[in-house]
Amino acid sequence: DVATLGEHCPYNVAVARDQNNKEKNASSSTAVDEYFDGVHREFRSRRKRHRSASHQNATEVPDYYQFWPLDKLRLELEEAWPSGAGLARESKQQNDQRGNLHPYPRPFGGGLPRIMRGPTRWKRGFIHVDELGPLDATRGLFSANIYLTMPESEKIEKEDTPNTYVGGTDAKSIWRRDSGGLCVWPLGVRSRWDWYRNAITLSSLSAQDPEMQLNLQHVLGKPNIIRPEPGDLVLLCAQRPHCAVGFDQGARVSLQCFLQYDGKESRLLIDC
C-alpha cells in the first residue's frame, strides 16, 4: 500500500535489484550505483524552489534553495545528540560498475516521501518489521516519520463487522479514529531463547500472506496506537512489529528516514 517518491529507490531495494542482476549476469550499471547517483539529484530537487516572475518584470527570476523537513531533522539531531548525527556513508571507497574509483565514500539518502492512497489493500494494515533481529540496548534501527497529510476519520455503523479495523466497533455510531494511524506492538525479542520461542511469529513478519497477517493480528494482541497529526514527528524502533492502518478515502503522506544507533559514544547515522 505504500509507494515511495523521489529520484532513487530505497537502498535495500537497490541491493535486492543488484543481486537479481548478478544472478542474470547483467553487465549494465548496477542498481546500487544508480541509487547513489539518484541521492545527489534528490537532494538538489527537494531543496530547489522556483521564484515566480512579477507581472511588471517578465524577466526570469533566479531559483533559490531551501531546507526541507528532513534536513531540519538531521540538523537538530546533530545539535542534540551527544556524538552528533549525519548521513551514513559507504564503508570504504569502491569502484563502480563503470570502473570509476570514487574519491570518497558516497553518502546515503537522507529520506524519501512515502504515500498511501485509499482504498488501501490491507485494511488492518500490513504488519512488518524493518529489521528482523533481537533488541539490543547498545544498538538498534529507528524509523523517523514526519507526517504531512493524514486521511480523515470515517464514520461507521453498528452493522459493520466488529474488529474489522484495529480498535473494533462496539457503538451504534462512532468515528473510526484509527484510519491511517500507526500501530506498534510491544514485542521485545531480546535473547536467543526469545527468538526461538517466537520463531513462527517472526517468520510471518517477512511474508506478504493474508493468512499470516490475520494470525499476527491474533498472536500479537492489542497494539499501541498512535494517531499522528500533520506536522508531527514519530520515532519508532524499527525492530518492533508495526503497521499503518488502512483507510477507504484520502491520502497519508509522510517523509521517512532511518536512524542507526550504535551507542551514545557513536554518531547517529541517517539513511534511506
PDB file of C-alpha atoms in Angstrom:
ATOM      1  CA  ASP A   1       0.000   0.000   0.000  1.00  0.00           C
ATOM      2  CA  VAL A   2       2.980   2.351   0.498  1.00  0.00           C
ATOM      3  CA  ALA A   3       4.647   3.954  -2.524  1.00  0.00           C
ATOM      4  CA  THR A   4       7.969   5.815  -2.452  1.00  0.00           C
ATOM      5  CA  LEU A   5       8.542   9.038  -4.372  1.00  0.00           C
ATOM      6  CA  GLY A   6      11.888  10.533  -5.367  1.00  0.00           C
ATOM      7  CA  GLU A   7      14.961  10.321  -7.578  1.00  0.00           C
ATOM      8  CA  HIS A   8      16.091   6.990  -6.137  1.00  0.00           C
ATOM      9  CA  CYS A   9      14.601   3.857  -4.630  1.00  0.00           C
ATOM     10  CA  PRO A  10      15.290   2.817  -1.011  1.00  0.00           C
ATOM     11  CA  TYR A  11      18.762   1.330  -0.554  1.00  0.00           C
ATOM     12  CA  ASN A  12      17.505  -2.155   0.377  1.00  0.00           C
ATOM     13  CA  VAL A  13      15.539  -2.261  -2.887  1.00  0.00           C
ATOM     14  CA  ALA A  14      18.677  -1.288  -4.853  1.00  0.00           C
ATOM     15  CA  VAL A  15      20.672  -4.067  -3.161  1.00  0.00           C
ATOM     16  CA  ALA A  16      17.960  -6.631  -3.988  1.00  0.00           C
ATOM     17  CA  ARG A  17      17.917  -5.497  -7.633  1.00  0.00           C
ATOM     18  CA  ASP A  18      21.710  -5.782  -7.790  1.00  0.00           C
ATOM     19  CA  GLN A  19      21.537  -9.332  -6.502  1.00  0.00           C
ATOM     20  CA  ASN A  20      18.900 -10.178  -9.099  1.00  0.00           C
ATOM     21  CA  ASN A  21      21.042  -8.662 -11.869  1.00  0.00           C
ATOM     22  CA  LYS A  22      24.066 -10.712 -10.785  1.00  0.00           C
ATOM     23  CA  GLU A  23      22.026 -13.886 -10.987  1.00  0.00           C
ATOM     24  CA  LYS A  24      21.092 -12.904 -14.551  1.00  0.00           C
ATOM     25  CA  ASN A  25      24.713 -11.949 -15.380  1.00  0.00           C
ATOM     26  CA  ALA A  26      23.631  -8.437 -16.325  1.00  0.00           C
ATOM     27  CA  SER A  27      26.533  -6.162 -17.338  1.00  0.00           C
ATOM     28  CA  SER A  28      24.777  -2.786 -17.164  1.00  0.00           C
ATOM     29  CA  SER A  29      25.270  -0.147 -14.468  1.00  0.00           C
ATOM     30  CA  THR A  30      24.326  -1.581 -11.093  1.00  0.00           C
ATOM     31  CA  ALA A  31      21.230  -0.562  -9.167  1.00  0.00           C
ATOM     32  CA  VAL A  32      23.423   0.496  -6.216  1.00  0.00           C
ATOM     33  CA  ASP A  33      25.378   2.920  -8.439  1.00  0.00           C
ATOM     34  CA  GLU A  34      22.093   4.288  -9.747  1.00  0.00           C
ATOM     35  CA  TYR A  35      20.946   4.696  -6.141  1.00  0.00           C
ATOM     36  CA  PHE A  36      23.948   6.851  -5.197  1.00  0.00           C
ATOM     37  CA  ASP A  37      23.600   8.908  -8.383  1.00  0.00           C
ATOM     38  CA  GLY A  38      19.949   9.473  -7.515  1.00  0.00           C
ATOM     39  CA  VAL A  39      20.797  10.581  -3.967  1.00  0.00           C
ATOM     40  CA  HIS A  40      22.551  13.711  -5.264  1.00  0.00           C
ATOM     41  CA  ARG A  41      19.683  14.503  -7.626  1.00  0.00           C
ATOM     42  CA  GLU A  42      17.168  14.012  -4.810  1.00  0.00           C
ATOM     43  CA  PHE A  43      18.890  16.492  -2.501  1.00  0.00           C
ATOM     44  CA  ARG A  44      19.057  19.128  -5.234  1.00  0.00           C
ATOM     45  CA  SER A  45      15.486  18.687  -6.445  1.00  0.00           C
ATOM     46  CA  ARG A  46      13.900  18.689  -2.961  1.00  0.00           C
ATOM     47  CA  ARG A  47      15.670  21.873  -1.883  1.00  0.00           C
ATOM     48  CA  LYS A  48      15.218  23.825  -5.110  1.00  0.00           C
ATOM     49  CA  ARG A  49      12.430  26.414  -5.182  1.00  0.00           C
ATOM     50  CA  HIS A  50      11.206  28.434  -8.149  1.00  0.00           C
ATOM     51  CA  ARG A  51      10.526  32.138  -7.851  1.00  0.00           C
ATOM     52  CA  SER A  52       7.574  33.435  -9.849  1.00  0.00           C
ATOM     53  CA  ALA A  53       8.298  36.455 -12.058  1.00  0.00           C
ATOM     54  CA  SER A  54       6.293  39.580 -11.228  1.00  0.00           C
ATOM     55  CA  HIS A  55       3.737  40.928 -13.690  1.00  0.00           C
ATOM     56  CA  GLN A  56       5.760  44.118 -14.110  1.00  0.00           C
ATOM     57  CA  ASN A  57       9.011  42.309 -14.773  1.00  0.00           C
ATOM     58  CA  ALA A  58       8.767  39.453 -17.232  1.00  0.00           C
ATOM     59  CA  THR A  59      12.450  38.555 -16.975  1.00  0.00           C
ATOM     60  CA  GLU A  60      13.387  35.283 -15.340  1.00  0.00           C
ATOM     61  CA  VAL A  61      13.895  35.360 -11.597  1.00  0.00           C
ATOM     62  CA  PRO A  62      16.669  33.056 -10.309  1.00  0.00           C
ATOM     63  CA  ASP A  63      15.719  29.957  -8.351  1.00  0.00           C
ATOM     64  CA  TYR A  64      16.681  29.613  -4.694  1.00  0.00           C
ATOM     65  CA  TYR A  65      17.300  26.731  -2.308  1.00  0.00           C
ATOM     66  CA  GLN A  66      15.576  25.973   0.983  1.00  0.00           C
ATOM     67  CA  PHE A  67      15.959  23.235   3.598  1.00  0.00           C
ATOM     68  CA  TRP A  68      13.106  20.783   3.761  1.00  0.00           C
ATOM     69  CA  PRO A  69      11.848  18.991   6.922  1.00  0.00           C
ATOM     70  CA  LEU A  70      14.283  16.042   6.776  1.00  0.00           C
ATOM     71  CA  ASP A  71      17.214  18.469   6.511  1.00  0.00           C
ATOM     72  CA  LYS A  72      15.976  20.255   9.639  1.00  0.00           C
ATOM     73  CA  LEU A  73      15.563  16.951  11.484  1.00  0.00           C
ATOM     74  CA  ARG A  74      19.154  15.989  10.664  1.00  0.00           C
ATOM     75  CA  LEU A  75      20.471  19.362  11.883  1.00  0.00           C
ATOM     76  CA  GLU A  76      18.508  19.146  15.143  1.00  0.00           C
ATOM     77  CA  LEU A  77      19.831  15.622  15.774  1.00  0.00           C
ATOM     78  CA  GLU A  78      23.376  16.854  15.088  1.00  0.00           C
ATOM     79  CA  GLU A  79      22.918  19.534  17.742  1.00  0.00           C
ATOM     80  CA  ALA A  80      21.046  17.408  20.308  1.00  0.00           C
ATOM     81  CA  TRP A  81      22.787  14.012  20.172  1.00  0.00           C
ATOM     82  CA  PRO A  82      25.971  13.812  22.334  1.00  0.00           C
ATOM     83  CA  SER A  83      28.062  12.410  19.468  1.00  0.00           C
ATOM     84  CA  GLY A  84      26.283  14.238  16.654  1.00  0.00           C
ATOM     85  CA  ALA A  85      24.375  12.891  13.665  1.00  0.00           C
ATOM     86  CA  GLY A  86      24.777  12.844   9.905  1.00  0.00           C
ATOM     87  CA  LEU A  87      24.353  10.885   6.714  1.00  0.00           C
ATOM     88  CA  ALA A  88      25.661   7.326   6.641  1.00  0.00           C
ATOM     89  CA  ARG A  89      28.330   6.658   4.020  1.00  0.00           C
ATOM     90  CA  GLU A  90      29.825   3.670   2.277  1.00  0.00           C
ATOM     91  CA  SER A  91      32.266   1.790   4.450  1.00  0.00           C
ATOM     92  CA  LYS A  92      35.155   2.433   2.004  1.00  0.00           C
ATOM     93  CA  GLN A  93      35.992   3.793  -1.422  1.00  0.00           C
ATOM     94  CA  GLN A  94      34.787   1.488  -4.163  1.00  0.00           C
ATOM     95  CA  ASN A  95      34.940   1.122  -7.904  1.00  0.00           C
ATOM     96  CA  ASP A  96      31.528   1.250  -9.520  1.00  0.00           C
ATOM     97  CA  GLN A  97      30.357  -0.974 -12.372  1.00  0.00           C
ATOM     98  CA  ARG A  98      31.766   1.585 -14.839  1.00  0.00           C
ATOM     99  CA  GLY A  99      35.279   1.246 -13.389  1.00  0.00           C
ATOM    100  CA  ASN A 100      35.343   4.683 -11.737  1.00  0.00           C
ATOM    101  CA  LEU A 101      37.035   4.994  -8.354  1.00  0.00           C
ATOM    102  CA  HIS A 102      35.046   7.351  -6.180  1.00  0.00           C
ATOM    103  CA  PRO A 103      37.227   9.968  -4.446  1.00  0.00           C
ATOM    104  CA  TYR A 104      35.345   9.475  -1.170  1.00  0.00           C
ATOM    105  CA  PRO A 105      32.788   7.071   0.347  1.00  0.00           C
ATOM    106  CA  ARG A 106      29.436   8.099  -1.113  1.00  0.00           C
ATOM    107  CA  PRO A 107      26.637   9.364   1.198  1.00  0.00           C
ATOM    108  CA  PHE A 108      23.340   7.552   1.575  1.00  0.00           C
ATOM    109  CA  GLY A 109      19.996   9.261   1.048  1.00  0.00           C
ATOM    110  CA  GLY A 110      18.561  11.433   3.790  1.00  0.00           C
ATOM    111  CA  GLY A 111      14.954  10.288   3.456  1.00  0.00           C
ATOM    112  CA  LEU A 112      12.100   9.985   0.966  1.00  0.00           C
ATOM    113  CA  PRO A 113       8.380  10.816   0.749  1.00  0.00           C
ATOM    114  CA  ARG A 114       6.051   7.867   1.402  1.00  0.00           C
ATOM    115  CA  ILE A 115       2.443   7.924   0.254  1.00  0.00           C
ATOM    116  CA  MET A 116      -0.628   5.736   0.783  1.00  0.00           C
ATOM    117  CA  ARG A 117      -3.848   6.286  -1.168  1.00  0.00           C
ATOM    118  CA  GLY A 118      -7.270   4.949  -0.303  1.00  0.00           C
ATOM    119  CA  PRO A 119      -8.773   2.491  -0.699  1.00  0.00           C
ATOM    120  CA  THR A 120      -5.808   0.553   0.654  1.00  0.00           C
ATOM    121  CA  ARG A 121      -5.318  -3.169   0.094  1.00  0.00           C
ATOM    122  CA  TRP A 122      -4.528  -4.063   3.705  1.00  0.00           C
ATOM    123  CA  LYS A 123      -7.481  -2.703   5.674  1.00  0.00           C
ATOM    124  CA  ARG A 124      -5.974  -3.542   9.039  1.00  0.00           C
ATOM    125  CA  GLY A 125      -2.521  -2.556   7.871  1.00  0.00           C
ATOM    126  CA  PHE A 126       0.417  -4.721   6.838  1.00  0.00           C
ATOM    127  CA  ILE A 127       2.312  -5.779   9.976  1.00  0.00           C
ATOM    128  CA  HIS A 128       6.077  -5.898   9.472  1.00  0.00           C
ATOM    129  CA  VAL A 129       9.487  -5.014  10.871  1.00  0.00           C
ATOM    130  CA  ASP A 130      12.176  -3.061   9.023  1.00  0.00           C
ATOM    131  CA  GLU A 131      14.971  -5.065  10.645  1.00  0.00           C
ATOM    132  CA  LEU A 132      14.477  -8.640  11.800  1.00  0.00           C
ATOM    133  CA  GLY A 133      16.669  -9.106  14.855  1.00  0.00           C
ATOM    134  CA  PRO A 134      16.673  -9.139  18.671  1.00  0.00           C
ATOM    135  CA  LEU A 135      16.522  -5.870  20.608  1.00  0.00           C
ATOM    136  CA  ASP A 136      19.858  -4.656  21.942  1.00  0.00           C
ATOM    137  CA  ALA A 137      20.420  -1.762  24.352  1.00  0.00           C
ATOM    138  CA  THR A 138      23.718  -0.891  22.621  1.00  0.00           C
ATOM    139  CA  ARG A 139      22.481  -0.719  19.043  1.00  0.00           C
ATOM    140  CA  GLY A 140      19.280  -0.519  17.010  1.00  0.00           C
ATOM    141  CA  LEU A 141      17.467   0.776  13.967  1.00  0.00           C
ATOM    142  CA  PHE A 142      14.879   3.524  14.311  1.00  0.00           C
ATOM    143  CA  SER A 143      12.453   4.984  11.789  1.00  0.00           C
ATOM    144  CA  ALA A 144      11.724   8.719  11.744  1.00  0.00           C
ATOM    145  CA  ASN A 145       8.440   9.792  10.166  1.00  0.00           C
ATOM    146  CA  ILE A 146       7.293  13.377   9.592  1.00  0.00           C
ATOM    147  CA  TYR A 147       3.588  13.465   8.699  1.00  0.00           C
ATOM    148  CA  LEU A 148       2.343  15.914   6.076  1.00  0.00           C
ATOM    149  CA  THR A 149      -1.173  14.647   5.285  1.00  0.00           C
ATOM    150  CA  MET A 150      -3.489  12.223   7.083  1.00  0.00           C
ATOM    151  CA  PRO A 151      -6.800  10.705   5.913  1.00  0.00           C
ATOM    152  CA  GLU A 152      -9.948  11.919   7.586  1.00  0.00           C
ATOM    153  CA  SER A 153     -11.711   9.746  10.139  1.00  0.00           C
ATOM    154  CA  GLU A 154     -14.574   7.701   8.711  1.00  0.00           C
ATOM    155  CA  LYS A 155     -17.992   7.253  10.267  1.00  0.00           C
ATOM    156  CA  ILE A 156     -19.121   3.623  10.609  1.00  0.00           C
ATOM    157  CA  GLU A 157     -22.384   1.997  11.611  1.00  0.00           C
ATOM    158  CA  LYS A 158     -23.268  -0.753  14.033  1.00  0.00           C
ATOM    159  CA  GLU A 159     -23.861  -3.364  11.334  1.00  0.00           C
ATOM    160  CA  ASP A 160     -20.194  -3.226  10.309  1.00  0.00           C
ATOM    161  CA  THR A 161     -18.349  -6.351  11.387  1.00  0.00           C
ATOM    162  CA  PRO A 162     -16.731  -5.878  14.830  1.00  0.00           C
ATOM    163  CA  ASN A 163     -12.946  -5.604  14.824  1.00  0.00           C
ATOM    164  CA  THR A 164     -12.829  -5.105  11.055  1.00  0.00           C
ATOM    165  CA  TYR A 165     -10.274  -2.401  11.822  1.00  0.00           C
ATOM    166  CA  VAL A 166      -7.841  -2.085  14.671  1.00  0.00           C
ATOM    167  CA  GLY A 167      -9.769  -0.704  17.629  1.00  0.00           C
ATOM    168  CA  GLY A 168     -13.005  -2.524  16.776  1.00  0.00           C
ATOM    169  CA  THR A 169     -16.571  -1.201  16.716  1.00  0.00           C
ATOM    170  CA  ASP A 170     -18.924  -1.530  19.646  1.00  0.00           C
ATOM    171  CA  ALA A 171     -21.008   1.679  19.496  1.00  0.00           C
ATOM    172  CA  LYS A 172     -24.029   2.470  17.342  1.00  0.00           C
ATOM    173  CA  SER A 173     -22.276   5.251  15.504  1.00  0.00           C
ATOM    174  CA  ILE A 174     -18.615   6.085  16.236  1.00  0.00           C
ATOM    175  CA  TRP A 175     -15.657   7.601  14.412  1.00  0.00           C
ATOM    176  CA  ARG A 176     -13.051   5.269  13.022  1.00  0.00           C
ATOM    177  CA  ARG A 177     -10.214   7.136  14.687  1.00  0.00           C
ATOM    178  CA  ASP A 178      -7.550   4.615  13.709  1.00  0.00           C
ATOM    179  CA  SER A 179      -7.670   5.221   9.923  1.00  0.00           C
ATOM    180  CA  GLY A 180      -4.139   5.987   8.767  1.00  0.00           C
ATOM    181  CA  GLY A 181      -2.836   5.646  12.317  1.00  0.00           C
ATOM    182  CA  LEU A 182       0.349   3.873  13.345  1.00  0.00           C
ATOM    183  CA  CYS A 183       0.141   0.641  15.330  1.00  0.00           C
ATOM    184  CA  VAL A 184       3.200  -0.598  17.238  1.00  0.00           C
ATOM    185  CA  TRP A 185       3.253  -3.925  19.090  1.00  0.00           C
ATOM    186  CA  PRO A 186       5.409  -4.152  22.255  1.00  0.00           C
ATOM    187  CA  LEU A 187       7.039  -7.439  21.203  1.00  0.00           C
ATOM    188  CA  GLY A 188      10.519  -7.475  22.751  1.00  0.00           C
ATOM    189  CA  VAL A 189      12.726 -10.296  21.468  1.00  0.00           C
ATOM    190  CA  ARG A 190      15.973  -9.830  23.419  1.00  0.00           C
ATOM    191  CA  SER A 191      17.607 -13.257  23.662  1.00  0.00           C
ATOM    192  CA  ARG A 192      18.223 -16.366  21.590  1.00  0.00           C
ATOM    193  CA  TRP A 193      15.585 -18.187  23.644  1.00  0.00           C
ATOM    194  CA  ASP A 194      13.017 -15.464  22.873  1.00  0.00           C
ATOM    195  CA  TRP A 195      13.998 -15.734  19.205  1.00  0.00           C
ATOM    196  CA  TYR A 196      13.338 -19.496  19.035  1.00  0.00           C
ATOM    197  CA  ARG A 197      10.199 -19.224  21.167  1.00  0.00           C
ATOM    198  CA  ASN A 198       8.705 -16.680  18.721  1.00  0.00           C
ATOM    199  CA  ALA A 199      10.172 -18.215  15.536  1.00  0.00           C
ATOM    200  CA  ILE A 200       6.802 -18.806  13.832  1.00  0.00           C
ATOM    201  CA  THR A 201       5.572 -15.302  14.606  1.00  0.00           C
ATOM    202  CA  LEU A 202       8.843 -13.726  13.462  1.00  0.00           C
ATOM    203  CA  SER A 203       8.834 -15.642  10.173  1.00  0.00           C
ATOM    204  CA  SER A 204       5.343 -14.275   9.432  1.00  0.00           C
ATOM    205  CA  LEU A 205       6.672 -10.708   9.613  1.00  0.00           C
ATOM    206  CA  SER A 206       8.614 -11.173   6.370  1.00  0.00           C
ATOM    207  CA  ALA A 207       5.825 -12.723   4.249  1.00  0.00           C
ATOM    208  CA  GLN A 208       3.075 -10.891   2.361  1.00  0.00           C
ATOM    209  CA  ASP A 209       0.481 -13.534   3.092  1.00  0.00           C
ATOM    210  CA  PRO A 210      -3.108 -12.599   4.149  1.00  0.00           C
ATOM    211  CA  GLU A 211      -3.483 -15.677   6.353  1.00  0.00           C
ATOM    212  CA  MET A 212      -0.239 -14.920   8.162  1.00  0.00           C
ATOM    213  CA  GLN A 213      -1.340 -11.315   8.648  1.00  0.00           C
ATOM    214  CA  LEU A 214      -4.566 -12.478  10.310  1.00  0.00           C
ATOM    215  CA  ASN A 215      -2.566 -14.806  12.536  1.00  0.00           C
ATOM    216  CA  LEU A 216      -0.262 -11.943  13.523  1.00  0.00           C
ATOM    217  CA  GLN A 217      -3.265  -9.794  14.495  1.00  0.00           C
ATOM    218  CA  HIS A 218      -4.399 -12.608  16.807  1.00  0.00           C
ATOM    219  CA  VAL A 219      -0.998 -13.586  18.251  1.00  0.00           C
ATOM    220  CA  LEU A 220       0.392 -10.092  18.838  1.00  0.00           C
ATOM    221  CA  GLY A 221      -2.749  -8.855  20.562  1.00  0.00           C
ATOM    222  CA  LYS A 222      -3.645  -5.233  21.180  1.00  0.00           C
ATOM    223  CA  PRO A 223      -1.155  -2.691  19.789  1.00  0.00           C
ATOM    224  CA  ASN A 224      -0.211   0.769  20.941  1.00  0.00           C
ATOM    225  CA  ILE A 225      -1.990   3.113  18.523  1.00  0.00           C
ATOM    226  CA  ILE A 226      -0.527   6.479  17.538  1.00  0.00           C
ATOM    227  CA  ARG A 227      -2.760   8.893  15.645  1.00  0.00           C
ATOM    228  CA  PRO A 228      -0.392  11.496  14.175  1.00  0.00           C
ATOM    229  CA  GLU A 229      -1.500  14.918  13.009  1.00  0.00           C
ATOM    230  CA  PRO A 230       0.073  16.790  10.060  1.00  0.00           C
ATOM    231  CA  GLY A 231       3.384  18.226  11.241  1.00  0.00           C
ATOM    232  CA  ASP A 232       4.020  15.527  13.867  1.00  0.00           C
ATOM    233  CA  LEU A 233       7.310  13.601  14.091  1.00  0.00           C
ATOM    234  CA  VAL A 234       7.174   9.968  15.242  1.00  0.00           C
ATOM    235  CA  LEU A 235      10.315   7.964  16.075  1.00  0.00           C
ATOM    236  CA  LEU A 236       9.863   4.220  16.490  1.00  0.00           C
ATOM    237  CA  CYS A 237      12.044   1.163  16.958  1.00  0.00           C
ATOM    238  CA  ALA A 238      12.020  -0.491  13.517  1.00  0.00           C
ATOM    239  CA  GLN A 239      12.653  -3.912  15.087  1.00  0.00           C
ATOM    240  CA  ARG A 240       9.220  -3.925  16.723  1.00  0.00           C
ATOM    241  CA  PRO A 241       6.200  -5.062  14.660  1.00  0.00           C
ATOM    242  CA  HIS A 242       4.263  -2.090  13.318  1.00  0.00           C
ATOM    243  CA  CYS A 243       1.819  -1.119  10.570  1.00  0.00           C
ATOM    244  CA  ALA A 244      -0.100   1.809   9.120  1.00  0.00           C
ATOM    245  CA  VAL A 245      -3.852   1.208   9.459  1.00  0.00           C
ATOM    246  CA  GLY A 246      -5.686   1.142   6.121  1.00  0.00           C
ATOM    247  CA  PHE A 247      -8.420   3.519   5.029  1.00  0.00           C
ATOM    248  CA  ASP A 248     -11.016   3.917   2.267  1.00  0.00           C
ATOM    249  CA  GLN A 249     -10.558   7.520   1.157  1.00  0.00           C
ATOM    250  CA  GLY A 250      -7.905  10.207   1.182  1.00  0.00           C
ATOM    251  CA  ALA A 251      -4.135  10.006   1.386  1.00  0.00           C
ATOM    252  CA  ARG A 252      -1.438   9.532   4.013  1.00  0.00           C
ATOM    253  CA  VAL A 253       1.804  11.329   3.142  1.00  0.00           C
ATOM    254  CA  SER A 254       4.948  11.305   5.257  1.00  0.00           C
ATOM    255  CA  LEU A 255       8.691  11.875   4.991  1.00  0.00           C
ATOM    256  CA  GLN A 256      10.691   8.927   6.273  1.00  0.00           C
ATOM    257  CA  CYS A 257      14.315   8.046   7.039  1.00  0.00           C
ATOM    258  CA  PHE A 258      16.181   5.520   9.193  1.00  0.00           C
ATOM    259  CA  LEU A 259      18.465   6.236  12.166  1.00  0.00           C
ATOM    260  CA  GLN A 260      21.227   3.771  13.001  1.00  0.00           C
ATOM    261  CA  TYR A 261      22.043   3.796  16.717  1.00  0.00           C
ATOM    262  CA  ASP A 262      25.342   2.258  17.935  1.00  0.00           C
ATOM    263  CA  GLY A 263      25.559   3.659  21.464  1.00  0.00           C
ATOM    264  CA  LYS A 264      25.808   7.156  22.937  1.00  0.00           C
ATOM    265  CA  GLU A 265      29.504   7.387  22.058  1.00  0.00           C
ATOM    266  CA  SER A 266      28.781   6.868  18.358  1.00  0.00           C
ATOM    267  CA  ARG A 267      27.352   9.246  15.783  1.00  0.00           C
ATOM    268  CA  LEU A 268      23.735   8.681  14.719  1.00  0.00           C
ATOM    269  CA  LEU A 269      23.783   7.603  11.085  1.00  0.00           C
ATOM    270  CA  ILE A 270      20.893   8.503   8.793  1.00  0.00           C
ATOM    271  CA  ASP A 271      19.978   6.688   5.607  1.00  0.00           C
ATOM    272  CA  CYS A 272      17.085   5.648   3.417  1.00  0.00           C
TER     273      CYS A 272
END
